[in-house]
Amino acid sequence: QVQLVESGGGLVQPGGSLRLSCAASGSIASIYGMGWYRQAPGKQRESVATIASGGSTKYADSVQGRFTISRDNAKNTVSLQMNSLKPEDTAAYYCYADISSLRSRRRDYWGQGTQVTVSS
């Protein structure tokens, strides 16, 4: 069984920073792409940032220059450093990982979500 567990959400004032972390555990054979999505109330889930196993990254235009995604392949973790946060960044943030496990075929796994609220 593979699990993704997120941490680091919370309430922050506009202009502030937060760091989200996500750890994958279980019977993992290989982890390919990892990343973060978010979903605000009444809106569709959108990709925020992704990182390939080799380290190449992609960002949504709305977070480019403010957010930084990173991963630690030895620890099976992915992190999202969020700076200069804006009220429109308020959403539930979900990590995902493209994983092949010892017991199942390669597929996407998702975390349970962590709430980020940017408000004064």
Coordinates of N, CA and C in Angstrom, one line a residue:
Q1 N 0.8 -1.2 0.0 CA 0.0 0.0 0.0 C 0.9 1.2 0.0
V2 N 0.6 2.2 -0.9 CA 1.4 3.4 -1.0 C 0.5 4.5 -0.4
Q3 N 1.1 5.4 0.4 CA 0.4 6.5 0.9 C 1.3 7.8 0.7
L4 N 0.5 8.9 0.5 CA 1.2 10.2 0.5 C 0.6 11.0 1.6
V5 N 1.5 11.6 2.5 CA 1.0 12.4 3.6 C 1.6 13.8 3.5
E6 N 0.7 14.7 3.5 CA 1.1 16.1 3.4 C 1.2 16.8 4.8
S7 N 1.9 17.9 4.8 CA 2.0 18.7 6.0 C 2.4 20.1 5.6
G8 N 2.1 21.1 6.5 CA 2.6 22.4 6.3 C 1.6 23.5 5.9
G9 N 0.3 23.1 5.8 CA -0.7 24.2 5.4 C -1.0 25.0 6.6
G10 N -1.8 26.0 6.4 CA -2.2 26.9 7.5 C -2.7 28.3 7.1
L11 N -2.8 29.2 8.0 CA -3.3 30.5 7.8 C -2.1 31.5 7.7
V12 N -2.0 32.3 6.7 CA -0.9 33.2 6.6 C -1.4 34.5 6.0
Q13 N -0.8 35.6 6.4 CA -1.1 36.9 5.9 C -0.6 37.1 4.4
P14 N -1.3 38.0 3.7 CA -0.8 38.3 2.3 C 0.7 38.7 2.4
G15 N 1.4 38.2 1.4 CA 2.9 38.5 1.4 C 3.7 37.6 2.2
G16 N 3.1 36.7 3.0 CA 3.8 35.7 3.8 C 4.2 34.5 3.0
S17 N 4.8 33.6 3.8 CA 5.3 32.3 3.2 C 4.8 31.1 3.9
L18 N 4.8 30.0 3.2 CA 4.5 28.7 3.8 C 5.3 27.7 3.0
R19 N 5.5 26.6 3.7 CA 6.2 25.5 3.0 C 5.4 24.2 3.2
L20 N 5.0 23.6 2.1 CA 4.3 22.3 2.1 C 5.2 21.2 1.8
S21 N 5.0 20.1 2.5 CA 5.8 18.9 2.3 C 4.9 17.7 2.1
C22 N 5.4 16.7 1.4 CA 4.6 15.5 1.1 C 5.6 14.3 1.1
A23 N 5.3 13.3 1.9 CA 6.1 12.1 2.0 C 5.4 10.9 1.5
A24 N 6.0 10.2 0.6 CA 5.4 9.0 0.0 C 6.0 7.8 0.8
S25 N 5.2 6.8 1.2 CA 5.7 5.7 1.9 C 4.9 4.4 1.4
G26 N 5.5 3.3 1.8 CA 4.8 2.0 1.4 C 5.8 1.2 0.5
S27 N 5.2 0.3 -0.2 CA 6.0 -0.6 -1.0 C 6.2 0.0 -2.4
I28 N 7.1 1.0 -2.4 CA 7.4 1.8 -3.6 C 8.6 1.1 -4.4
A29 N 8.4 1.0 -5.7 CA 9.5 0.5 -6.5 C 10.2 1.8 -7.1
S30 N 9.4 2.6 -7.8 CA 10.0 3.8 -8.4 C 9.0 5.0 -8.3
I31 N 9.5 6.2 -8.2 CA 8.7 7.4 -8.3 C 9.1 8.2 -9.5
Y32 N 8.1 8.5 -10.3 CA 8.4 9.3 -11.5 C 8.1 10.7 -11.2
G33 N 7.1 11.3 -11.9 CA 6.7 12.7 -11.6 C 6.1 12.9 -10.3
M34 N 6.3 14.1 -9.7 CA 5.6 14.5 -8.5 C 5.2 15.9 -8.6
G35 N 4.2 16.3 -7.8 CA 3.8 17.7 -8.0 C 2.7 18.0 -7.0
W36 N 2.2 19.3 -7.2 CA 1.1 19.8 -6.4 C 0.0 20.4 -7.2
Y37 N -1.2 20.1 -6.8 CA -2.4 20.7 -7.4 C -3.1 21.5 -6.3
R38 N -4.0 22.3 -6.7 CA -4.9 23.0 -5.7 C -6.3 23.1 -6.2
Q39 N -7.2 23.3 -5.3 CA -8.6 23.4 -5.6 C -9.2 24.4 -4.7
A40 N -9.7 25.5 -5.2 CA -10.4 26.5 -4.4 C -11.9 26.2 -4.5
P41 N -12.6 26.7 -3.5 CA -14.1 26.5 -3.5 C -14.8 26.9 -4.8
G42 N -15.5 26.1 -5.4 CA -16.2 26.4 -6.6 C -15.4 26.4 -7.9
K43 N -14.2 26.0 -7.8 CA -13.3 26.0 -9.0 C -12.7 24.6 -9.2
Q44 N -12.3 24.4 -10.4 CA -11.7 23.1 -10.8 C -10.3 23.0 -10.2
R45 N -9.9 21.7 -10.0 CA -8.5 21.5 -9.5 C -7.5 21.9 -10.6
E46 N -6.5 22.6 -10.2 CA -5.5 23.0 -11.2 C -4.1 22.6 -10.7
S47 N -3.2 22.4 -11.7 CA -1.8 22.1 -11.5 C -1.1 23.4 -11.0
V48 N -0.4 23.2 -10.0 CA 0.4 24.4 -9.4 C 1.9 24.2 -9.9
A49 N 2.5 23.1 -9.6 CA 3.9 22.8 -10.0 C 4.1 21.3 -10.1
T50 N 5.0 21.0 -11.0 CA 5.4 19.6 -11.1 C 6.9 19.5 -11.2
I51 N 7.4 18.3 -10.9 CA 8.8 18.1 -11.0 C 9.1 16.6 -11.4
A52 N 9.9 16.5 -12.4 CA 10.2 15.2 -12.9 C 11.2 14.5 -12.1
S53 N 11.4 13.2 -12.3 CA 12.4 12.5 -11.5 C 13.8 13.0 -11.7
G54 N 14.1 13.6 -12.9 CA 15.4 14.2 -13.1 C 15.5 15.6 -12.6
G55 N 14.4 16.2 -12.1 CA 14.5 17.5 -11.6 C 13.9 18.6 -12.4
S56 N 13.5 18.4 -13.6 CA 12.9 19.5 -14.4 C 11.6 19.9 -13.8
T57 N 11.3 21.2 -13.8 CA 10.1 21.7 -13.2 C 9.2 22.5 -14.1
K58 N 7.9 22.5 -13.8 CA 7.0 23.3 -14.5 C 6.1 24.0 -13.5
Y59 N 5.7 25.2 -13.8 CA 4.9 26.0 -12.9 C 3.7 26.6 -13.6
A60 N 2.6 26.8 -12.9 CA 1.5 27.5 -13.4 C 1.9 29.0 -13.5
D61 N 1.4 29.7 -14.5 CA 1.8 31.1 -14.7 C 1.5 31.9 -13.4
S62 N 0.4 31.6 -12.7 CA 0.0 32.4 -11.6 C 1.0 32.3 -10.4
V63 N 1.8 31.3 -10.4 CA 2.7 31.1 -9.2 C 4.2 31.2 -9.6
Q64 N 4.5 31.3 -10.9 CA 5.8 31.4 -11.4 C 6.6 32.6 -10.7
G65 N 7.7 32.3 -10.2 CA 8.5 33.3 -9.6 C 8.2 33.5 -8.1
R66 N 7.1 32.9 -7.6 CA 6.8 32.9 -6.2 C 6.9 31.6 -5.5
F67 N 6.6 30.5 -6.2 CA 6.6 29.2 -5.6 C 7.8 28.4 -6.2
T68 N 8.4 27.5 -5.4 CA 9.5 26.7 -5.8 C 9.2 25.2 -5.4
I69 N 9.2 24.3 -6.3 CA 9.0 22.9 -6.0 C 10.4 22.2 -6.0
S70 N 10.5 21.3 -5.1 CA 11.7 20.5 -4.9 C 11.4 19.1 -4.5
R71 N 12.3 18.2 -4.7 CA 12.1 16.8 -4.2 C 13.4 16.2 -3.7
D72 N 13.2 15.3 -2.8 CA 14.4 14.5 -2.3 C 14.1 13.0 -2.7
N73 N 14.8 12.6 -3.7 CA 14.5 11.2 -4.1 C 14.9 10.1 -3.1
A74 N 15.9 10.5 -2.3 CA 16.3 9.5 -1.2 C 15.3 9.3 -0.2
K75 N 14.5 10.4 0.1 CA 13.5 10.4 1.1 C 12.1 10.2 0.6
N76 N 11.9 10.2 -0.7 CA 10.6 10.1 -1.4 C 9.7 11.2 -0.9
T77 N 10.2 12.4 -1.0 CA 9.5 13.6 -0.6 C 9.4 14.7 -1.7
V78 N 8.4 15.5 -1.6 CA 8.3 16.6 -2.5 C 7.8 17.8 -1.7
S79 N 8.4 18.9 -1.9 CA 8.0 20.1 -1.1 C 7.7 21.3 -2.1
L80 N 6.9 22.2 -1.5 CA 6.5 23.4 -2.2 C 6.7 24.6 -1.3
Q81 N 7.7 25.4 -1.7 CA 8.0 26.7 -0.9 C 7.1 27.8 -1.6
M82 N 6.3 28.4 -0.8 CA 5.4 29.4 -1.3 C 5.7 30.7 -0.7
N83 N 6.1 31.7 -1.5 CA 6.5 33.0 -1.0 C 5.5 34.0 -1.6
S84 N 5.5 35.2 -1.1 CA 4.7 36.3 -1.6 C 3.2 35.8 -1.8
L85 N 2.7 35.2 -0.8 CA 1.4 34.6 -1.0 C 0.3 35.7 -1.1
K86 N -0.7 35.3 -1.9 CA -1.8 36.2 -2.2 C -3.1 35.6 -1.8
P87 N -4.1 36.4 -1.6 CA -5.5 35.8 -1.2 C -5.9 34.8 -2.2
E88 N -5.6 35.0 -3.5 CA -6.1 34.1 -4.5 C -5.3 32.7 -4.5
D89 N -4.3 32.6 -3.7 CA -3.7 31.3 -3.5 C -4.4 30.4 -2.5
T90 N -5.4 31.0 -1.9 CA -6.2 30.2 -0.9 C -6.9 29.0 -1.6
A91 N -6.6 27.8 -1.1 CA -7.1 26.6 -1.7 C -6.7 25.4 -0.8
A92 N -7.3 24.3 -1.1 CA -6.8 23.0 -0.6 C -5.7 22.5 -1.6
Y93 N -4.6 22.2 -1.1 CA -3.4 21.8 -1.9 C -3.2 20.3 -1.7
Y94 N -3.1 19.6 -2.9 CA -2.9 18.2 -2.9 C -1.6 17.8 -3.6
C95 N -0.8 16.9 -3.0 CA 0.3 16.4 -3.7 C 0.0 15.2 -4.4
Y96 N 0.7 14.9 -5.4 CA 0.5 13.6 -6.2 C 1.9 13.1 -6.5
A97 N 1.9 11.8 -6.8 CA 3.1 11.2 -7.3 C 2.8 10.0 -8.2
D98 N 3.5 9.9 -9.3 CA 3.4 8.9 -10.3 C 4.3 7.7 -9.8
I99 N 3.7 6.6 -9.3 CA 4.5 5.6 -8.6 C 4.2 4.2 -9.2
S100 N 5.3 3.5 -9.3 CA 5.1 2.0 -9.5 C 5.5 1.4 -8.2
S101 N 4.5 0.6 -7.7 CA 4.8 -0.1 -6.4 C 5.2 -1.6 -6.7
L102 N 5.5 -2.2 -5.6 CA 5.9 -3.6 -5.7 C 4.6 -4.5 -5.9
R103 N 3.4 -3.9 -5.7 CA 2.2 -4.7 -5.7 C 1.2 -4.3 -6.7
S104 N 1.5 -3.2 -7.4 CA 0.5 -2.7 -8.4 C 1.2 -2.0 -9.5
R105 N 0.5 -1.8 -10.6 CA 1.1 -1.1 -11.8 C 1.3 0.4 -11.5
R106 N 2.0 1.0 -12.3 CA 2.3 2.4 -12.2 C 1.0 3.2 -12.3
R107 N 0.8 4.1 -11.4 CA -0.3 5.0 -11.4 C -0.1 6.2 -10.5
D108 N -1.0 7.2 -10.6 CA -1.0 8.4 -9.7 C -1.5 8.1 -8.4
Y109 N -0.9 8.6 -7.4 CA -1.4 8.5 -6.0 C -1.5 10.0 -5.5
W110 N -2.5 10.2 -4.6 CA -2.8 11.5 -4.1 C -2.8 11.6 -2.6
G111 N -2.4 12.7 -2.1 CA -2.4 13.0 -0.7 C -3.9 13.4 -0.3
Q112 N -4.1 13.6 1.0 CA -5.4 13.9 1.5 C -5.8 15.4 1.4
G113 N -4.8 16.2 1.1 CA -5.0 17.6 1.0 C -4.7 18.4 2.2
T114 N -4.2 19.6 2.0 CA -3.9 20.5 3.2 C -4.3 21.9 2.8
Q115 N -5.0 22.5 3.8 CA -5.6 23.8 3.5 C -4.6 24.9 3.6
V116 N -4.6 25.8 2.7 CA -3.8 27.0 2.7 C -4.8 28.2 2.6
T117 N -4.7 29.1 3.6 CA -5.6 30.3 3.6 C -4.7 31.5 3.8
V118 N -4.9 32.4 2.8 CA -4.1 33.6 2.8 C -5.1 34.8 3.1
S119 N -5.0 35.4 4.2 CA -6.0 36.4 4.6 C -5.4 37.3 5.7
S120 N -5.8 38.5 5.7 CA -5.4 39.4 6.8 C -6.4 39.5 7.9

